[in-house]
Structure formats: structure tokens, C-alpha cells
Coordinates of N, CA and C in Angstrom, one line a residue:
M1 N 82.1 -41.0 32.6 CA 81.3 -41.3 33.4 C 80.7 -40.1 33.5
V2 N 79.6 -40.0 33.6 CA 79.0 -38.1 34.0 C 79.0 -38.1 35.5
S3 N 78.8 -37.0 35.8 CA 79.3 -36.8 37.2 C 78.0 -36.4 38.3
L4 N 78.3 -36.4 39.2 CA 77.4 -36.2 40.1 C 77.0 -34.6 39.4
K5 N 77.2 -34.0 39.6 CA 76.8 -32.4 39.9 C 76.1 -32.3 37.8
M6 N 76.7 -32.6 36.6 CA 75.8 -33.2 35.4 C 75.0 -34.0 36.2
R7 N 74.9 -34.4 35.9 CA 73.4 -35.5 36.6 C 72.2 -35.0 37.7
F8 N 72.9 -33.6 38.4 CA 71.7 -32.6 38.8 C 71.4 -31.6 37.8
V9 N 72.2 -30.8 37.3 CA 72.1 -29.9 36.1 C 71.2 -30.9 34.7
G10 N 71.4 -32.3 34.5 CA 70.6 -32.7 33.3 C 68.7 -33.1 33.5
I11 N 69.1 -33.6 35.1 CA 67.7 -34.2 35.5 C 67.3 -32.4 35.4
G12 N 67.7 -32.0 36.2 CA 67.2 -30.3 36.8 C 66.4 -29.6 35.2
L13 N 67.1 -29.0 34.3 CA 66.9 -29.1 33.6 C 65.9 -29.1 32.7
L14 N 66.4 -31.2 32.9 CA 64.8 -31.7 31.7 C 63.3 -31.1 32.8
A15 N 63.3 -31.2 34.1 CA 62.0 -31.1 34.2 C 61.9 -29.8 34.5
L16 N 62.9 -28.4 34.4 CA 62.9 -27.1 34.6 C 61.7 -27.1 33.1
V17 N 61.1 -28.0 31.6 CA 60.9 -28.3 30.5 C 59.3 -28.4 30.8
C18 N 59.3 -29.9 31.9 CA 58.6 -30.1 32.2 C 57.3 -29.0 33.1
F19 N 58.1 -28.4 34.2 CA 57.5 -28.0 34.0 C 57.0 -25.8 33.4
L20 N 57.9 -25.8 32.6 CA 57.1 -25.3 31.5 C 55.7 -24.7 31.0
L21 N 56.2 -26.7 30.3 CA 54.8 -27.6 29.1 C 53.9 -27.8 30.3
Q22 N 53.0 -28.0 31.5 CA 52.9 -28.2 32.3 C 52.2 -26.0 32.3
A23 N 52.6 -25.4 32.3 CA 52.5 -23.9 32.6 C 52.3 -22.9 31.4
V24 N 52.7 -24.1 30.9 CA 51.5 -23.7 29.0 C 50.8 -23.7 28.7
A25 N 50.0 -25.5 29.0 CA 49.6 -25.8 28.7 C 48.7 -25.2 29.7
I26 N 48.2 -25.3 30.4 CA 46.9 -24.6 31.9 C 47.3 -23.2 31.7
V27 N 48.0 -22.1 31.0 CA 46.8 -21.4 31.5 C 46.2 -20.8 30.6
P28 N 45.1 -19.7 30.7 CA 44.2 -19.0 30.1 C 45.0 -18.4 29.1
H29 N 43.7 -19.5 27.7 CA 43.8 -18.8 26.6 C 44.2 -19.2 26.0
A30 N 46.2 -19.9 26.3 CA 46.9 -20.0 25.6 C 46.7 -20.5 24.7
F31 N 46.7 -22.1 25.2 CA 46.0 -23.1 23.2 C 44.9 -23.7 24.7
H32 N 43.9 -24.2 23.3 CA 42.8 -24.7 23.1 C 42.5 -26.2 24.4
W33 N 42.8 -26.7 24.4 CA 42.9 -28.2 24.9 C 41.9 -29.2 23.9
S34 N 40.3 -28.2 22.6 CA 39.4 -29.2 22.8 C 38.8 -28.3 21.5
S35 N 38.1 -28.3 20.6 CA 37.0 -27.9 19.9 C 36.5 -28.3 18.3
A36 N 35.5 -28.0 18.7 CA 34.2 -28.5 18.2 C 33.1 -27.2 16.7
E37 N 33.2 -27.4 16.0 CA 32.5 -27.3 14.9 C 31.1 -27.6 14.9
L38 N 30.2 -27.3 14.9 CA 28.5 -27.4 15.1 C 27.8 -26.5 14.0
K39 N 27.0 -27.1 13.8 CA 25.5 -27.0 12.8 C 24.3 -26.7 13.2
I40 N 23.7 -26.3 14.2 CA 22.7 -26.3 14.2 C 21.3 -25.8 13.6
P41 N 20.4 -26.4 13.6 CA 18.8 -26.2 12.8 C 18.5 -25.2 13.2
G42 N 17.4 -23.8 12.6 CA 17.1 -23.1 12.6 C 15.6 -23.0 13.2
S43 N 14.7 -22.9 13.6 CA 13.5 -22.9 14.1 C 12.6 -21.8 14.2
F44 N 11.7 -21.6 14.0 CA 10.7 -20.7 14.2 C 9.8 -20.4 15.0
F45 N 10.0 -19.8 16.7 CA 8.9 -20.8 17.6 C 9.1 -22.0 18.1
G46 N 9.6 -22.3 17.3 CA 9.8 -24.4 18.0 C 9.9 -25.1 16.6
V47 N 9.2 -24.0 15.1 CA 9.2 -24.9 14.7 C 10.3 -25.2 13.3
P48 N 10.7 -26.5 12.9 CA 12.6 -26.6 12.2 C 11.9 -25.8 10.7
I49 N 13.0 -24.8 10.3 CA 12.8 -23.9 9.3 C 14.4 -24.7 8.3
P50 N 13.1 -25.8 7.3 CA 14.3 -26.3 6.3 C 15.3 -25.0 5.6
G51 N 16.3 -26.2 5.7 CA 17.1 -26.0 4.4 C 18.5 -24.9 5.7
F52 N 17.6 -24.0 6.8 CA 18.5 -22.5 7.8 C 19.6 -24.0 8.8
A53 N 20.6 -23.3 9.1 CA 21.1 -24.0 9.9 C 22.1 -22.9 10.5
V54 N 22.5 -22.8 11.7 CA 23.3 -22.3 12.2 C 25.0 -22.4 12.8
E55 N 25.8 -22.5 12.3 CA 27.4 -22.9 12.0 C 27.9 -22.1 13.7
I56 N 28.0 -22.7 14.6 CA 29.4 -22.1 15.6 C 30.3 -23.0 15.5
L57 N 31.5 -21.8 16.3 CA 32.5 -23.0 16.3 C 33.1 -23.4 18.6
L58 N 33.3 -23.9 18.9 CA 33.3 -23.5 20.2 C 34.8 -24.0 20.9
N59 N 35.8 -23.6 20.7 CA 37.2 -23.7 21.9 C 37.1 -23.6 22.9
Y60 N 37.8 -25.0 23.5 CA 37.7 -24.4 25.1 C 39.0 -25.1 25.2
D61 N 39.4 -24.2 26.2 CA 40.3 -24.3 27.1 C 39.9 -24.9 28.8
L62 N 41.3 -25.5 29.3 CA 40.8 -25.0 31.1 C 40.4 -24.2 32.2
W63 N 39.7 -23.0 31.0 CA 39.1 -21.9 32.2 C 38.1 -21.4 31.3
R64 N 37.7 -21.6 30.3 CA 36.4 -21.0 29.8 C 36.6 -21.8 27.9
E65 N 35.4 -21.4 27.6 CA 34.6 -21.5 26.4 C 34.9 -19.9 25.8
S66 N 35.4 -20.2 24.3 CA 34.8 -19.3 23.8 C 34.1 -20.2 22.3
T67 N 33.1 -18.8 22.1 CA 32.0 -19.0 21.0 C 32.6 -17.7 19.2
E68 N 32.0 -19.0 18.4 CA 32.5 -18.0 16.6 C 31.5 -18.0 16.6
V69 N 30.2 -17.3 15.9 CA 29.4 -17.2 15.6 C 29.1 -16.5 13.5
A70 N 29.0 -17.1 13.1 CA 29.2 -15.6 11.2 C 30.3 -14.9 12.0
G71 N 31.0 -15.9 12.7 CA 33.0 -14.6 12.4 C 32.5 -13.3 13.6
E72 N 31.3 -13.8 14.3 CA 31.7 -12.8 15.4 C 32.4 -13.9 16.7
K73 N 33.3 -13.6 18.1 CA 33.7 -14.2 18.5 C 33.5 -13.8 19.8
D74 N 32.9 -14.2 21.1 CA 32.9 -14.5 22.3 C 33.8 -15.2 23.3
Q75 N 34.1 -14.4 24.0 CA 36.0 -15.2 24.2 C 35.2 -15.0 25.6
G76 N 33.8 -15.5 26.1 CA 33.6 -16.1 27.3 C 34.6 -15.6 28.6
N77 N 34.1 -16.0 29.9 CA 34.7 -15.5 30.5 C 35.5 -16.0 31.3
M78 N 36.3 -16.2 32.7 CA 36.3 -17.1 33.9 C 35.8 -17.3 34.9
D79 N 34.7 -17.2 35.0 CA 33.9 -16.1 36.4 C 33.7 -17.9 36.7
G80 N 32.1 -18.1 38.3 CA 32.5 -19.2 38.1 C 31.7 -20.5 37.8
E81 N 30.6 -19.8 36.8 CA 29.3 -20.5 36.0 C 30.2 -21.6 35.3
F82 N 31.1 -21.0 34.4 CA 31.7 -21.8 33.4 C 33.1 -22.8 34.6
L83 N 33.6 -22.8 35.2 CA 34.7 -23.6 36.3 C 34.1 -24.0 36.9
A84 N 33.0 -23.2 37.5 CA 31.8 -25.1 38.6 C 30.2 -24.7 38.5
G85 N 30.2 -23.7 37.6 CA 27.9 -24.1 37.7 C 28.1 -24.7 37.6
G86 N 25.9 -24.9 37.9 CA 25.8 -25.7 37.6 C 25.2 -26.6 36.3
C87 N 24.9 -27.6 35.9 CA 24.7 -28.2 34.8 C 23.2 -28.4 34.2
G88 N 22.2 -28.1 35.5 CA 21.4 -28.4 35.4 C 20.2 -29.6 34.6
G89 N 21.4 -30.9 35.0 CA 21.3 -32.6 34.7 C 21.9 -32.0 32.7
D90 N 22.4 -31.4 32.3 CA 22.2 -31.7 31.3 C 23.8 -32.9 30.9
A91 N 23.5 -33.1 29.6 CA 24.7 -33.9 30.1 C 25.8 -34.1 29.0
A92 N 25.9 -32.8 28.5 CA 26.8 -32.4 27.3 C 27.3 -31.4 28.5
C93 N 27.3 -30.1 29.1 CA 27.9 -29.6 30.1 C 27.9 -30.8 31.2
E94 N 27.8 -31.6 31.7 CA 28.1 -32.6 32.6 C 29.2 -32.5 32.3
D95 N 29.7 -33.8 31.3 CA 30.8 -34.0 30.4 C 31.9 -33.1 29.8
H96 N 31.7 -32.2 29.9 CA 32.4 -30.5 29.8 C 33.0 -30.8 31.6
R97 N 32.3 -30.2 32.4 CA 32.6 -29.7 33.7 C 33.6 -31.1 34.2
G98 N 33.5 -32.3 34.4 CA 33.6 -33.4 34.7 C 35.1 -33.2 34.2
A99 N 35.5 -33.1 32.6 CA 36.7 -33.0 32.2 C 37.6 -32.2 32.3
R100 N 36.7 -30.8 32.2 CA 37.4 -29.7 32.2 C 38.3 -29.9 34.0
Q101 N 37.4 -30.0 35.1 CA 38.5 -30.3 36.5 C 39.1 -30.7 36.8
T102 N 38.6 -32.2 36.5 CA 39.4 -33.2 35.9 C 41.2 -32.7 36.1
A103 N 40.9 -32.3 34.6 CA 42.6 -32.1 33.9 C 42.6 -30.4 34.2
H104 N 42.3 -29.4 34.7 CA 42.4 -28.7 35.5 C 43.5 -29.6 37.2
W105 N 42.9 -29.6 38.1 CA 43.5 -30.6 39.6 C 44.9 -31.2 38.7
L106 N 44.4 -31.9 37.8 CA 45.6 -33.3 37.8 C 47.2 -32.1 37.5
T107 N 46.5 -31.9 36.2 CA 47.8 -30.6 36.1 C 48.8 -29.3 37.0
T108 N 47.7 -29.1 37.3 CA 47.9 -28.4 38.4 C 48.7 -28.8 39.3
A109 N 48.1 -30.3 39.9 CA 49.2 -31.6 40.3 C 50.7 -31.6 39.6
A110 N 50.6 -32.4 38.2 CA 52.1 -31.8 37.3 C 52.9 -30.8 37.8
L111 N 52.9 -29.8 37.6 CA 53.3 -28.6 37.7 C 53.4 -28.1 39.1
F112 N 52.8 -29.0 39.8 CA 53.5 -28.6 41.4 C 54.8 -29.3 41.2
F113 N 54.9 -30.5 41.1 CA 55.6 -31.3 41.4 C 57.0 -30.9 40.4
A114 N 56.5 -31.1 39.8 CA 57.7 -30.6 38.1 C 58.5 -29.8 38.9
A115 N 57.9 -28.7 39.5 CA 58.6 -26.6 40.4 C 59.1 -27.2 41.8
L116 N 58.3 -28.8 42.1 CA 58.6 -28.9 43.5 C 60.3 -30.5 42.9
A117 N 60.7 -30.8 42.1 CA 62.3 -31.1 41.7 C 62.3 -31.0 41.1
C118 N 62.5 -30.0 40.0 CA 63.5 -29.1 39.3 C 64.5 -28.0 39.6
F119 N 63.7 -26.8 40.4 CA 64.6 -26.4 41.2 C 65.7 -26.4 42.5
P120 N 65.0 -27.8 42.9 CA 66.0 -27.7 44.2 C 67.1 -28.8 43.7
I121 N 66.3 -29.6 42.5 CA 67.7 -30.2 41.6 C 68.9 -29.7 40.8
L122 N 69.1 -28.5 40.6 CA 69.0 -27.6 40.1 C 70.2 -26.9 40.9
G123 N 69.9 -26.5 42.7 CA 70.5 -26.1 43.3 C 71.2 -27.3 43.5
F124 N 71.1 -28.2 43.9 CA 71.9 -29.5 44.3 C 73.1 -29.0 43.2
A125 N 72.9 -28.8 42.1 CA 74.2 -28.4 40.9 C 75.8 -27.4 41.3
C126 N 75.0 -26.7 42.3 CA 75.8 -25.5 43.1 C 75.7 -25.8 44.2
C127 N 75.0 -26.4 44.8 CA 75.8 -26.5 46.0 C 76.6 -27.1 46.8
Q128 N 77.5 -26.8 47.7 CA 78.5 -27.1 47.9 C 78.1 -28.2 49.6
C129 N 76.8 -27.9 50.3 CA 76.4 -28.3 51.4 C 75.7 -29.6 51.6
C130 N 75.6 -30.6 52.1 CA 74.7 -31.9 52.4 C 75.9 -33.0 52.4
G131 N 76.7 -33.0 51.1 CA 76.8 -34.3 50.8 C 76.2 -34.9 49.7
D132 N 77.5 -35.8 49.1 CA 76.7 -35.8 47.7 C 75.6 -37.4 48.0
K133 N 75.6 -37.5 48.6 CA 75.2 -38.9 49.4 C 74.4 -38.5 49.4
K134 N 73.7 -37.0 50.2 CA 72.2 -37.3 50.7 C 71.6 -36.5 49.8
K135 N 72.3 -35.4 48.5 CA 71.9 -34.7 47.9 C 71.2 -35.6 46.5
S136 N 72.0 -36.9 46.4 CA 71.6 -38.0 45.5 C 70.3 -38.8 46.2
K137 N 70.3 -39.2 47.3 CA 69.1 -39.4 48.1 C 67.9 -38.6 47.7
V138 N 68.3 -37.8 48.1 CA 66.8 -36.4 48.0 C 66.9 -36.2 46.8
S139 N 67.5 -35.5 45.7 CA 67.2 -35.8 44.0 C 66.1 -37.1 43.6
A140 N 66.9 -38.5 43.9 CA 65.8 -39.7 43.9 C 64.8 -39.0 44.3
G141 N 64.6 -39.3 45.5 CA 63.3 -38.6 45.8 C 62.4 -37.2 45.1
L142 N 62.8 -35.9 44.6 CA 62.4 -35.5 43.5 C 61.9 -35.8 42.2
S143 N 62.9 -37.3 41.8 CA 62.9 -37.1 40.5 C 61.2 -38.4 40.6
A144 N 61.4 -39.2 41.9 CA 60.3 -39.8 42.1 C 59.2 -39.2 42.3
A145 N 58.9 -37.9 42.7 CA 57.5 -36.8 43.0 C 57.3 -36.3 41.6
L146 N 58.4 -36.3 39.8 CA 58.1 -35.3 39.1 C 57.7 -37.4 37.8
A147 N 58.3 -37.9 38.3 CA 57.1 -38.8 37.8 C 56.1 -39.2 37.7
L148 N 55.8 -39.2 39.5 CA 54.4 -39.2 39.7 C 53.1 -37.8 39.2
G149 N 53.5 -36.8 39.2 CA 53.0 -35.8 38.3 C 53.0 -35.9 36.6
G150 N 54.2 -36.4 35.8 CA 53.3 -36.8 35.3 C 52.2 -38.6 34.8
V151 N 51.9 -39.1 35.7 CA 51.1 -39.8 35.9 C 50.6 -39.1 35.7
L152 N 50.1 -37.9 36.4 CA 48.8 -37.4 36.9 C 48.6 -36.9 35.5
A153 N 49.5 -35.9 35.2 CA 48.7 -35.2 33.4 C 48.7 -36.0 32.9
I154 N 49.1 -37.5 32.2 CA 48.6 -38.1 31.3 C 47.3 -38.8 31.3
A155 N 46.9 -38.4 32.8 CA 46.2 -39.5 33.5 C 45.0 -38.4 33.2
G156 N 44.7 -37.1 33.9 CA 44.2 -35.7 33.3 C 43.8 -35.8 31.6
A157 N 44.6 -35.4 30.9 CA 44.4 -35.7 29.9 C 44.0 -36.3 28.4
A158 N 44.3 -38.0 29.4 CA 43.4 -38.9 28.6 C 41.6 -38.3 29.3
N159 N 42.2 -38.4 29.9 CA 41.1 -38.4 30.9 C 39.4 -36.8 30.3
Y160 N 40.4 -36.3 30.0 CA 39.0 -34.8 29.4 C 39.1 -35.8 27.7
G161 N 40.7 -35.8 27.0 CA 40.0 -36.2 25.4 C 38.4 -37.4 25.2
S162 N 38.8 -37.8 26.5 CA 38.0 -39.5 26.0 C 36.6 -38.7 26.8
A163 N 36.4 -37.8 27.8 CA 34.6 -37.3 28.0 C 34.3 -35.5 26.8
M164 N 35.4 -36.0 26.7 CA 35.0 -34.4 25.6 C 34.3 -35.1 24.6
A165 N 34.9 -36.6 23.7 CA 33.8 -37.3 22.7 C 33.2 -37.7 23.1
S166 N 32.9 -37.9 24.0 CA 31.6 -38.6 25.8 C 30.6 -37.5 24.8
A167 N 30.9 -36.0 25.3 CA 30.2 -34.5 25.5 C 30.0 -34.4 23.6
F168 N 30.8 -34.3 23.1 CA 30.2 -34.1 21.4 C 29.3 -35.1 20.7
D169 N 29.0 -36.8 21.3 CA 28.8 -37.6 21.4 C 26.8 -37.0 21.5
N170 N 26.6 -36.2 22.5 CA 25.9 -35.5 23.7 C 25.3 -34.6 22.4
Y171 N 25.9 -33.6 22.4 CA 25.6 -32.9 20.7 C 24.5 -33.5 19.6
E172 N 25.1 -34.4 19.0 CA 24.5 -35.6 18.3 C 23.1 -35.8 18.7
D173 N 23.3 -36.3 19.7 CA 22.2 -36.4 20.4 C 21.0 -36.1 19.9
L174 N 21.4 -34.1 20.8 CA 20.1 -33.1 20.7 C 19.9 -32.7 19.3
G175 N 20.6 -33.8 17.5 CA 20.2 -33.7 16.6 C 21.4 -32.3 16.5
W176 N 22.4 -31.6 16.8 CA 22.3 -30.8 16.4 C 23.7 -31.3 15.6
E177 N 24.4 -31.3 14.1 CA 25.3 -32.0 13.4 C 27.2 -31.2 14.3
V178 N 27.5 -32.0 14.0 CA 29.1 -32.0 14.2 C 30.0 -31.8 13.4
V179 N 29.8 -30.9 13.0 CA 31.2 -31.4 11.3 C 32.2 -31.1 11.8
D180 N 32.9 -31.1 12.7 CA 34.4 -30.9 13.0 C 34.9 -31.5 14.5
S181 N 34.9 -31.9 15.3 CA 35.6 -31.8 16.4 C 36.8 -32.3 16.7
D182 N 37.7 -31.8 17.6 CA 39.1 -32.3 18.3 C 39.4 -32.2 19.6
T183 N 39.3 -33.0 20.0 CA 38.8 -33.8 22.2 C 40.5 -33.5 22.7
C184 N 41.5 -33.3 21.8 CA 42.4 -33.0 22.2 C 43.4 -32.2 21.4
K185 N 43.8 -30.5 21.6 CA 43.8 -30.4 21.3 C 45.6 -29.4 21.6
W186 N 46.2 -28.6 20.8 CA 47.4 -28.2 21.8 C 48.1 -27.7 23.2
G187 N 46.5 -27.9 24.0 CA 46.9 -27.5 25.4 C 46.7 -29.4 25.6
C188 N 46.4 -29.7 25.3 CA 46.4 -31.2 26.0 C 47.9 -31.3 25.4
F189 N 47.8 -32.0 24.3 CA 48.8 -32.5 23.7 C 49.6 -32.0 24.5
L190 N 50.7 -30.6 24.6 CA 51.6 -29.7 25.7 C 51.4 -30.9 27.1
S191 N 50.5 -31.1 27.9 CA 50.0 -31.6 28.5 C 51.0 -33.1 28.8
I192 N 50.1 -33.8 28.0 CA 50.7 -35.1 27.1 C 52.1 -34.7 27.2
G193 N 52.8 -34.8 26.8 CA 54.2 -34.6 26.2 C 55.0 -34.5 27.7
G194 N 54.5 -33.5 28.2 CA 55.7 -32.5 29.9 C 54.8 -34.0 30.7
G195 N 54.2 -34.8 30.9 CA 53.4 -36.0 31.4 C 54.7 -37.4 30.9
A196 N 55.0 -37.1 29.5 CA 55.8 -38.2 29.4 C 56.7 -37.7 29.4
I197 N 58.3 -36.8 29.2 CA 59.5 -36.5 30.1 C 59.6 -36.9 30.5
A198 N 58.4 -35.9 31.9 CA 58.6 -36.4 33.6 C 58.7 -37.8 33.8
V199 N 57.9 -39.2 33.3 CA 57.7 -40.1 33.5 C 59.2 -40.3 33.4
I200 N 59.8 -40.5 32.4 CA 60.7 -41.0 32.5 C 61.9 -40.5 32.8
V201 N 62.0 -39.0 32.8 CA 63.5 -38.5 33.9 C 63.1 -38.7 34.6
G202 N 61.6 -38.9 35.3 CA 61.8 -39.3 36.9 C 62.3 -40.4 37.2
A203 N 62.1 -41.5 36.0 CA 62.6 -42.5 36.8 C 64.5 -43.1 36.1
V204 N 64.7 -42.4 35.5 CA 66.0 -42.2 35.1 C 66.9 -42.4 36.3
G205 N 66.2 -40.4 36.5 CA 67.1 -40.0 38.4 C 66.5 -41.2 39.9
V206 N 65.7 -41.7 40.1 CA 65.7 -43.0 40.6 C 66.7 -43.6 40.7
G207 N 66.5 -44.9 38.5 CA 67.0 -45.6 38.5 C 69.3 -44.4 38.7
L208 N 69.6 -44.1 38.7 CA 70.8 -43.2 38.3 C 71.0 -43.9 39.8
H209 N 70.7 -43.1 41.0 CA 70.4 -42.9 42.0 C 70.9 -45.0 42.7
V210 N 69.7 -45.2 42.1 CA 69.8 -47.4 42.8 C 71.5 -47.7 41.5
K211 N 71.5 -47.5 41.0 CA 73.0 -47.9 40.0 C 73.6 -47.5 40.5
S212 N 74.2 -46.3 40.8 CA 75.3 -45.9 40.5 C 74.9 -44.6 42.0
P213 N 74.9 -44.8 42.4 CA 75.6 -44.5 44.4 C 76.1 -43.8 44.2
P214 N 76.3 -42.1 44.6 CA 77.2 -41.6 44.8 C 79.0 -42.9 45.7
A215 N 79.8 -41.4 46.0 CA 80.6 -42.6 47.0 C 80.2 -41.6 48.2
G216 N 79.1 -40.6 48.4 CA 79.5 -39.7 49.2 C 80.8 -39.2 50.2
D217 N 80.4 -39.8 51.2 CA 81.4 -39.5 52.4 C 82.5 -40.7 53.3
G218 N 82.6 -41.4 52.2 CA 83.3 -43.0 52.4 C 84.1 -42.5 52.6
T219 N 84.8 -41.0 51.7 CA 86.1 -41.5 51.5 C 87.3 -40.2 53.4
K220 N 86.0 -39.3 53.1 CA 86.7 -38.3 53.9 C 86.3 -39.8 55.4
V221 N 85.4 -40.4 55.8 CA 85.6 -41.2 56.8 C 86.5 -41.7 56.4
A222 N 87.5 -42.8 56.2 CA 88.7 -43.9 56.0 C 88.9 -43.4 55.9
D223 N 89.9 -40.9 55.5 CA 90.4 -40.6 56.0 C 90.6 -41.0 57.3
S224 N 89.6 -40.4 57.8 CA 89.6 -39.5 59.4 C 90.0 -41.1 60.3
E225 N 89.2 -42.0 59.8 CA 90.1 -43.2 60.7 C 91.5 -43.5 60.7
A226 N 91.7 -43.2 59.7 CA 93.2 -43.0 59.4 C 94.1 -42.7 60.5
D227 N 93.8 -41.0 59.7 CA 94.7 -40.6 61.2 C 94.5 -40.4 62.6
K228 N 93.1 -41.6 62.7 CA 93.3 -41.8 64.7 C 94.3 -42.1 64.9
A229 N 94.2 -43.3 63.7 CA 94.5 -44.8 64.0 C 96.7 -44.4 64.4
V230 N 96.7 -45.6 65.6 CA 98.2 -45.5 65.8 C 99.4 -45.8 65.1
P231 N 100.1 -44.3 64.5 CA 101.4 -45.0 63.9 C 102.0 -45.8 64.9
V232 N 103.1 -47.0 64.2 CA 103.8 -47.8 64.5 C 105.2 -47.8 64.0
A233 N 105.8 -48.1 66.0 CA 107.2 -47.4 65.6 C 108.0 -48.5 64.9
D234 N 109.2 -47.8 63.9 CA 109.9 -48.6 63.1 C 110.7 -49.6 64.0
P235 N 110.5 -50.3 63.6 CA 111.2 -51.3 65.1 C 113.5 -50.6 64.4

């Protein structure tokens, strides 16, 4: 039978894995969340030039957009123009901004809930205070928060992929050729993976508390009552 301490260690370490996955997913420029390779028809003073097109590679994370044109890279910046700037009615820009902001906030929430769960639960494995019954109850609540964070992360990444697909469709409406696109790259996958682990671990943490609650301080109470009992004299 798994001891309560080992239960705390297992849930805490897996929650820590979820925290690290969400942290890596949201770190600026660590992993791209989506990308698109475009061919934009060339023109001269608005007149199309047949057979001439500019190839552009776009990479996105939750903080910035980087572009590569003819082998030259522009890593973009992290100012308010990309994070929350106006789009002037540009449908593709609106899709980009909506996807980015939603995923940004939901991934941040998932990161917070994972941190909220992993560090206290790992602490319970070492702490001798509060009593097993209380620690198990608090751990179950933190596990539920971890699962909630996982749901938010998955929802944010799924919405991001869908919105970016719509944005790339808008590029085609402008007459730009989308040679290749990926609406959910490593950053997106890391967030989904961390979210899925969080949901499973959180559900298991709550289930273990419900199905196998610790004995708690019941033995101590029983011993205390026994000590107070009046001894019966031998006849």
C-alpha cells in the first residue's frame, strides 16, 4: 500500500513537471507556437509582376512574431504593438491577437495553479505538522486546482490552433499563397501535454483522498479516551 508521504511525493513531483512544461511553453522565444511560410506576389506601384513573389517565413510565440525574408531574420520585439496593439480592422491581425492573448492568459493561469499545487504538496511530504487528515484534505483541494489549470491550458492551446488556422485562411483571402503552415508547434504541444498531465494527476489526487482517506488522528483520539477511562478494580 502506498503511504501518504509517497502519495504527496508522487503528486507533487508530477505537478512540478506540469509547472515546468507550462513555464517552458510561455517563455519568450523558447519554442514557437505556430508558423507559416508565405509567398506574396510582387508588384510595382500596385501593378502585379508575373512570376515574381517574395517568400516569407513567420514564426509566432505568445510574446512576439519573428519573420525571415530571403534568409534575413527579424526577431521582432516584445512591445505593446504586438501584444495588444490595434489591428485597424485587419481580420488576420484580429485572429492573431485574440489567439495570442487567450492562450497567454490561460497558460499563465495553468502555470499559477501548477505552482500552487506542487510546492505545498511536496512540502507536506516533509512536514510533520497539521496532521495527516488535514494535509490530505488540503492536498485534494490543491489537486483539484491543478486539474482546473490543466483544463485551462488545453482550452487555451486548442483555441490558439483554431484561431491561427482562421488567420492563415485570411492570408489566402488577401491573395497570398500559404506554402506551409503549422497552427500548433512545440510551444502549443508542451502546453497541451502539461495540461493533460495536470488533469489526470489532479483527478487522481482528489480520487485518492476520497477513496483512501488517511486514518488521521483517530488513533490518538482513541488512545486519549482510553487514558481517561476509569480503571476497573480486580475483584
